[in-house]
Amino acid sequence: NNTCVQGCEPDRGCGANQTCCDRVCVDPMNNPMHCGGCGMTCVSGPGGAATCASGRCVFRCDDGLADCNASRDDGCEVNLGTSAANCGACGNACTPRPSASSACVTGACTMTCNDGFADCNTRMDDGCEVDVRVAMNHCGRCGASCSAGANATATCAMGACRTTCNDGFADCNM
């Protein structure tokens, strides 16, 4: 009837690289509501957003999050900065170490020594290798060595150096 009608119809198409979806001309290569074709909606999930790129839905997680189980149902379920099972990247687990507890802090595996233990060689692979409650060369802390002096024997007990005089000797001047 010689009147302009907004939108499109299946028999009255759209311009180049566009498709008529729900009476609207869209680019199915970039439109997340009609990605790859009419009615093919890209669905976002928790912790991320879905976009349309080259006619395919692409799910992008928010910074610091990841979809490690590849399930859209729970979205980006992992915080890579704090997950001990996925520290910094999916599948990168923080390994338990002897006499220590492992944790993920800002995307890097760390360890905390159990009470009475220390990491005196600063090698994470062997954990907290020294029992500072009884170690003569690391009594109470790394590098604190017990020495006995003349006519005495040194021991480390409960993290403190103790001196025991040999038989027949006494520490008279304390």
mmCIF file of N, CA, C and O in Angstrom, residues 8 14-21 24-40 42 51-56:
data_model
loop_
_atom_site.group_PDB
_atom_site.id
_atom_site.type_symbol
_atom_site.label_atom_id
_atom_site.label_comp_id
_atom_site.label_asym_id
_atom_site.label_seq_id
_atom_site.Cartn_x
_atom_site.Cartn_y
_atom_site.Cartn_z
ATOM 1 N N CYS A 8 11.025 -6.641 9.091
ATOM 2 C CA CYS A 8 11.123 -7.505 7.930
ATOM 3 C C CYS A 8 10.069 -8.583 8.010
ATOM 4 O O CYS A 8 9.449 -8.815 9.038
ATOM 5 N N CYS A 14 16.143 -8.767 4.426
ATOM 6 C CA CYS A 14 16.999 -7.760 5.050
ATOM 7 C C CYS A 14 18.178 -7.489 4.129
ATOM 8 O O CYS A 14 18.342 -8.115 3.089
ATOM 9 N N GLY A 15 19.032 -6.609 4.569
ATOM 10 C CA GLY A 15 20.219 -6.262 3.806
ATOM 11 C C GLY A 15 21.253 -7.370 3.842
ATOM 12 O O GLY A 15 21.053 -8.443 4.422
ATOM 13 N N ALA A 16 22.383 -7.090 3.243
ATOM 14 C CA ALA A 16 23.479 -8.057 3.157
ATOM 15 C C ALA A 16 23.934 -8.474 4.555
ATOM 16 O O ALA A 16 23.983 -7.664 5.481
ATOM 17 N N ASN A 17 24.286 -9.743 4.721
ATOM 18 C CA ASN A 17 24.780 -10.331 5.968
ATOM 19 C C ASN A 17 23.772 -10.255 7.107
ATOM 20 O O ASN A 17 24.156 -10.320 8.266
ATOM 21 N N GLN A 18 22.492 -10.090 6.805
ATOM 22 C CA GLN A 18 21.466 -10.037 7.847
ATOM 23 C C GLN A 18 20.395 -11.070 7.556
ATOM 24 O O GLN A 18 20.206 -11.504 6.423
ATOM 25 N N THR A 19 19.701 -11.467 8.610
ATOM 26 C CA THR A 19 18.627 -12.434 8.535
ATOM 27 C C THR A 19 17.419 -11.856 9.248
ATOM 28 O O THR A 19 17.569 -11.131 10.231
ATOM 29 N N CYS A 20 16.228 -12.210 8.795
ATOM 30 C CA CYS A 20 14.998 -11.747 9.425
ATOM 31 C C CYS A 20 14.622 -12.713 10.541
ATOM 32 O O CYS A 20 14.280 -13.872 10.291
ATOM 33 N N CYS A 21 14.719 -12.248 11.791
ATOM 34 C CA CYS A 21 14.356 -13.040 12.959
ATOM 35 C C CYS A 21 13.348 -12.247 13.780
ATOM 36 O O CYS A 21 13.635 -11.111 14.177
ATOM 37 N N VAL A 24 12.693 -8.705 12.797
ATOM 38 C CA VAL A 24 13.786 -7.749 12.972
ATOM 39 C C VAL A 24 14.983 -8.261 12.186
ATOM 40 O O VAL A 24 15.297 -9.450 12.217
ATOM 41 N N CYS A 25 15.659 -7.363 11.488
ATOM 42 C CA CYS A 25 16.878 -7.733 10.771
ATOM 43 C C CYS A 25 18.038 -7.816 11.757
ATOM 44 O O CYS A 25 18.279 -6.873 12.515
ATOM 45 N N VAL A 26 18.709 -8.963 11.778
ATOM 46 C CA VAL A 26 19.827 -9.159 12.700
ATOM 47 C C VAL A 26 21.015 -9.747 11.945
ATOM 48 O O VAL A 26 20.854 -10.361 10.895
ATOM 49 N N ASP A 27 22.191 -9.576 12.521
ATOM 50 C CA ASP A 27 23.401 -10.205 11.988
ATOM 51 C C ASP A 27 23.639 -11.470 12.811
ATOM 52 O O ASP A 27 24.085 -11.395 13.969
ATOM 53 N N PRO A 28 23.340 -12.661 12.284
ATOM 54 C CA PRO A 28 23.469 -13.892 13.064
ATOM 55 C C PRO A 28 24.920 -14.268 13.392
ATOM 56 O O PRO A 28 25.162 -15.196 14.150
ATOM 57 N N MET A 29 25.861 -13.527 12.866
ATOM 58 C CA MET A 29 27.263 -13.798 13.178
ATOM 59 C C MET A 29 27.696 -13.119 14.472
ATOM 60 O O MET A 29 28.705 -13.496 15.069
ATOM 61 N N ASN A 30 26.925 -12.098 14.932
ATOM 62 C CA ASN A 30 27.324 -11.328 16.115
ATOM 63 C C ASN A 30 26.208 -11.106 17.123
ATOM 64 O O ASN A 30 26.450 -10.521 18.169
ATOM 65 N N ASN A 31 24.994 -11.526 16.842
ATOM 66 C CA ASN A 31 23.855 -11.247 17.719
ATOM 67 C C ASN A 31 23.656 -12.388 18.712
ATOM 68 O O ASN A 31 23.317 -13.504 18.321
ATOM 69 N N PRO A 32 23.852 -12.147 20.020
ATOM 70 C CA PRO A 32 23.730 -13.232 21.002
ATOM 71 C C PRO A 32 22.308 -13.770 21.162
ATOM 72 O O PRO A 32 22.116 -14.852 21.699
ATOM 73 N N MET A 33 21.295 -13.048 20.677
ATOM 74 C CA MET A 33 19.912 -13.542 20.742
ATOM 75 C C MET A 33 19.584 -14.446 19.555
ATOM 76 O O MET A 33 18.632 -15.217 19.603
ATOM 77 N N HIS A 34 20.351 -14.350 18.481
ATOM 78 C CA HIS A 34 20.129 -15.141 17.270
ATOM 79 C C HIS A 34 21.493 -15.547 16.700
ATOM 80 O O HIS A 34 21.825 -15.254 15.566
ATOM 81 N N CYS A 35 22.280 -16.231 17.493
ATOM 82 C CA CYS A 35 23.656 -16.564 17.128
ATOM 83 C C CYS A 35 23.690 -17.780 16.219
ATOM 84 O O CYS A 35 23.371 -18.893 16.634
ATOM 85 N N GLY A 36 24.070 -17.567 14.971
ATOM 86 C CA GLY A 36 24.116 -18.650 14.004
ATOM 87 C C GLY A 36 22.792 -18.892 13.317
ATOM 88 O O GLY A 36 22.725 -19.582 12.319
ATOM 89 N N GLY A 37 21.714 -18.361 13.851
ATOM 90 C CA GLY A 37 20.389 -18.520 13.262
ATOM 91 C C GLY A 37 19.328 -17.970 14.189
ATOM 92 O O GLY A 37 19.582 -17.665 15.361
ATOM 93 N N CYS A 38 18.138 -17.841 13.671
ATOM 94 C CA CYS A 38 17.025 -17.285 14.444
ATOM 95 C C CYS A 38 16.721 -18.144 15.673
ATOM 96 O O CYS A 38 16.679 -19.367 15.590
ATOM 97 N N GLY A 39 16.540 -17.471 16.817
ATOM 98 C CA GLY A 39 16.161 -18.140 18.053
ATOM 99 C C GLY A 39 17.276 -18.896 18.752
ATOM 100 O O GLY A 39 17.053 -19.509 19.785
ATOM 101 N N MET A 40 18.474 -18.869 18.243
ATOM 102 C CA MET A 40 19.596 -19.572 18.870
ATOM 103 C C MET A 40 20.286 -18.604 19.832
ATOM 104 O O MET A 40 21.195 -17.876 19.468
ATOM 105 N N CYS A 42 22.433 -17.275 22.983
ATOM 106 C CA CYS A 42 23.608 -17.583 23.809
ATOM 107 C C CYS A 42 23.224 -17.331 25.261
ATOM 108 O O CYS A 42 22.770 -16.245 25.607
ATOM 109 N N THR A 51 28.651 -14.439 24.571
ATOM 110 C CA THR A 51 28.633 -13.532 23.429
ATOM 111 C C THR A 51 28.570 -14.383 22.170
ATOM 112 O O THR A 51 28.754 -15.595 22.214
ATOM 113 N N CYS A 52 28.310 -13.713 21.057
ATOM 114 C CA CYS A 52 28.258 -14.397 19.772
ATOM 115 C C CYS A 52 29.439 -13.919 18.937
ATOM 116 O O CYS A 52 29.632 -12.725 18.748
ATOM 117 N N ALA A 53 30.230 -14.852 18.466
ATOM 118 C CA ALA A 53 31.380 -14.525 17.627
ATOM 119 C C ALA A 53 31.412 -15.499 16.459
ATOM 120 O O ALA A 53 31.407 -16.717 16.666
ATOM 121 N N SER A 54 31.393 -14.971 15.263
ATOM 122 C CA SER A 54 31.421 -15.787 14.038
ATOM 123 C C SER A 54 30.299 -16.818 13.994
ATOM 124 O O SER A 54 30.485 -17.940 13.551
ATOM 125 N N GLY A 55 29.135 -16.443 14.538
ATOM 126 C CA GLY A 55 27.974 -17.321 14.490
ATOM 127 C C GLY A 55 27.974 -18.441 15.507
ATOM 128 O O GLY A 55 27.182 -19.359 15.432
ATOM 129 N N ARG A 56 28.874 -18.367 16.502
ATOM 130 C CA ARG A 56 28.948 -19.379 17.556
ATOM 131 C C ARG A 56 28.910 -18.715 18.915
ATOM 132 O O ARG A 56 29.510 -17.659 19.118
#
